[in-house]
Amino acid sequence: MKAAVYSRHGRADVLEIEDVQKPAPADNEVLIEVRAASLNPIDAGSLRHPFARRILFALSRLKITGPGRDVAGEVEAVGSQVTQFKPGDAVFGWCGGAFAEYACAPESALAIKPANVTFEQAAAVPVAGLTALQGLRDKAQIQPGQKVLVNGAAGGVGTFAVQIAKSLGADVTGVCSTRNVEMVRSIGADHVIDYSQEDLTRGGQHYDVMFDLVANHSFSARRRVLNPKGIYIGAGVLGLGGSMARLLAHQVGELVQSPFASQRFITLMAKLNHADLTTMGELMEAGKVTPVIDKRYGLSEVLEALRYLEEGHARGKVVLTLDCGD
Ligand SMILES: NC(=O)c1ccc[n+]([C@@H]2O[C@H](COP(=O)([O-])OP(=O)(O)OC[C@H]3O[C@@H](n4cnc5c(N)ncnc54)[C@H](OP(=O)(O)O)[C@@H]3O)[C@@H](O)[C@H]2O)c1
């Protein structure tokens, strides 16, 4: 089968498409014929930082077999201990090595794809959708009527966050650049701040929750936009430009100052699980969440797709489509 493989660490242009052996599922695993996969900033980061890649895969309990995590496809075979899936099922979830014609995933990292959701849409969900769901529903515990600010609303996570916050009954403000204002409004944002025209921390508005995917504001500026009992959920670091020094300064500043603030500051690390994938499937099936797909690429174009994502201005999700037939 064809698969993208890590050749040596470096930028995305050292990823190669090779003929490799089709994987065989372990006892608790499902072998998937991949129909679509989606890209996340961490896929590009994993290429540049193989050591960080190993730590992240260890934390997420996935086997490292190749690049790509978000997958959707058809079950071809199952391991001896798998009880929830059978050959022919359409599934989506997380695996190690999604940028390939076949991939293995643990049963616990998959859910059934609803029939009215395409493989591309389902592949867009796992990392980005679960990050938004766990940040807003679990960490922020959004209540109907609360005012929620999503900084980075036009990207992969942000487009899910806007829709999930709306489905939880929040009054949602999305932050994006001029070209994405209409798109962010179209997915349900009640208000949109164009960051190229307005500094969100200077508008005099206060929010119950700030869901931040960018990290481009100081601690005092973030406090300024939150209500006295507000909650800040930091999930992304787009605005730090991949600089470890800036990331460290951001985290240390927050750690030192947050005990003296009336608001709560939380750093989110999304965790894969079957129940949340199923919830996302239900939200999509009910039409409450529709993944926003920006660009589609073939498997052989994976480098181009990663380079596009690395520019930092994707509108929703970037997906690879493998003979999808949706
Ligand atoms: N903690 C976790 O578990 C977790 C999980 C998934 C992702 N993440 C992180 O979350 C971040 C977002 O991920 P993603 O998948 O959404 O990335 P993405 O799809 O690449 O996000 C791109 C979006 O960021 C927006 N953006 C860039 N600069 C901005 C700014 N200054 N203000 C507001 N928006 C800005 C862009 O909008 P414009 O084009 O309009 O500028 C673009 O739509 C990344 O740092 C990622 O590593 C964390």
Short mmCIF file of N, CA, C and O in Angstrom, two decimals, residues 6 13 54 56 79 90 110 116 129 134 178-179 190 195 210 214 247 286 293 307 325-326:
data_model
loop_
_atom_site.label_atom_id
_atom_site.label_comp_id
_atom_site.label_asym_id
_atom_site.label_seq_id
_atom_site.Cartn_x
_atom_site.Cartn_y
_atom_site.Cartn_z
N TYR A 6 7.90 9.22 7.50
CA TYR A 6 8.92 10.17 7.95
C TYR A 6 10.25 9.69 7.40
O TYR A 6 10.62 8.54 7.60
N ASP A 13 8.91 19.07 3.71
CA ASP A 13 9.37 18.55 2.42
C ASP A 13 10.26 17.31 2.56
O ASP A 13 10.82 16.84 1.57
N ARG A 54 7.39 11.70 19.73
CA ARG A 54 7.38 10.47 20.52
C ARG A 54 6.65 10.67 21.85
O ARG A 54 5.86 9.84 22.28
N LEU A 56 4.31 12.93 22.52
CA LEU A 56 2.87 13.11 22.30
C LEU A 56 2.18 11.79 21.99
O LEU A 56 1.09 11.49 22.49
N GLY A 79 -9.22 -6.99 15.16
CA GLY A 79 -8.46 -7.88 16.02
C GLY A 79 -9.39 -8.77 16.84
O GLY A 79 -10.59 -8.50 16.94
N ALA A 90 -18.49 1.91 8.62
CA ALA A 90 -17.85 3.20 8.34
C ALA A 90 -17.53 3.84 9.69
O ALA A 90 -18.42 4.00 10.52
N LEU A 110 -12.15 5.00 18.14
CA LEU A 110 -13.01 5.08 16.95
C LEU A 110 -14.49 5.20 17.33
O LEU A 110 -14.89 4.81 18.43
N ASN A 116 -25.35 10.25 7.31
CA ASN A 116 -25.51 11.53 6.61
C ASN A 116 -24.28 12.44 6.71
O ASN A 116 -24.34 13.62 6.38
N GLY A 129 -12.34 18.74 16.63
CA GLY A 129 -13.68 18.71 17.22
C GLY A 129 -13.64 18.38 18.70
O GLY A 129 -14.34 19.00 19.52
N GLN A 134 -14.20 19.40 24.41
CA GLN A 134 -13.69 19.24 25.78
C GLN A 134 -13.37 20.59 26.42
O GLN A 134 -13.56 20.78 27.62
N THR A 178 -10.31 39.81 8.17
CA THR A 178 -11.39 40.36 7.34
C THR A 178 -12.00 39.33 6.40
O THR A 178 -13.22 39.21 6.30
N ARG A 179 -11.14 38.55 5.74
CA ARG A 179 -11.67 37.65 4.70
C ARG A 179 -12.54 36.54 5.28
O ARG A 179 -13.30 35.89 4.55
N ASP A 190 -22.60 35.10 16.80
CA ASP A 190 -23.52 36.23 16.95
C ASP A 190 -22.81 37.54 16.65
O ASP A 190 -23.41 38.50 16.19
N TYR A 195 -9.75 41.04 13.66
CA TYR A 195 -8.57 41.44 14.44
C TYR A 195 -7.66 42.41 13.70
O TYR A 195 -6.81 43.06 14.31
N MET A 210 -13.24 32.78 27.59
CA MET A 210 -12.40 33.07 26.43
C MET A 210 -11.73 31.76 26.03
O MET A 210 -10.97 31.18 26.82
N VAL A 214 -4.92 31.15 19.90
CA VAL A 214 -3.87 31.97 19.29
C VAL A 214 -2.77 32.37 20.30
O VAL A 214 -1.60 32.38 19.96
N LEU A 247 6.64 30.40 24.02
CA LEU A 247 5.65 29.50 24.65
C LEU A 247 5.93 29.38 26.15
O LEU A 247 5.02 29.47 26.98
N ALA A 286 -27.37 15.42 13.79
CA ALA A 286 -28.52 16.30 14.08
C ALA A 286 -28.41 17.65 13.37
O ALA A 286 -29.30 18.49 13.50
N ILE A 293 -14.85 22.56 5.62
CA ILE A 293 -13.68 22.03 4.91
C ILE A 293 -13.15 23.08 3.96
O ILE A 293 -13.89 23.60 3.12
N ARG A 307 2.14 22.20 3.84
CA ARG A 307 2.70 23.54 3.65
C ARG A 307 1.60 24.59 3.73
O ARG A 307 1.76 25.65 4.34
N GLY A 325 -15.45 8.45 -2.79
CA GLY A 325 -16.77 7.96 -3.20
C GLY A 325 -17.91 8.45 -2.33
O GLY A 325 -18.91 7.78 -2.21
N ASP A 326 -17.77 9.64 -1.67
CA ASP A 326 -18.85 10.19 -0.83
C ASP A 326 -20.03 10.62 -1.68
O ASP A 326 -19.84 11.13 -2.76
#
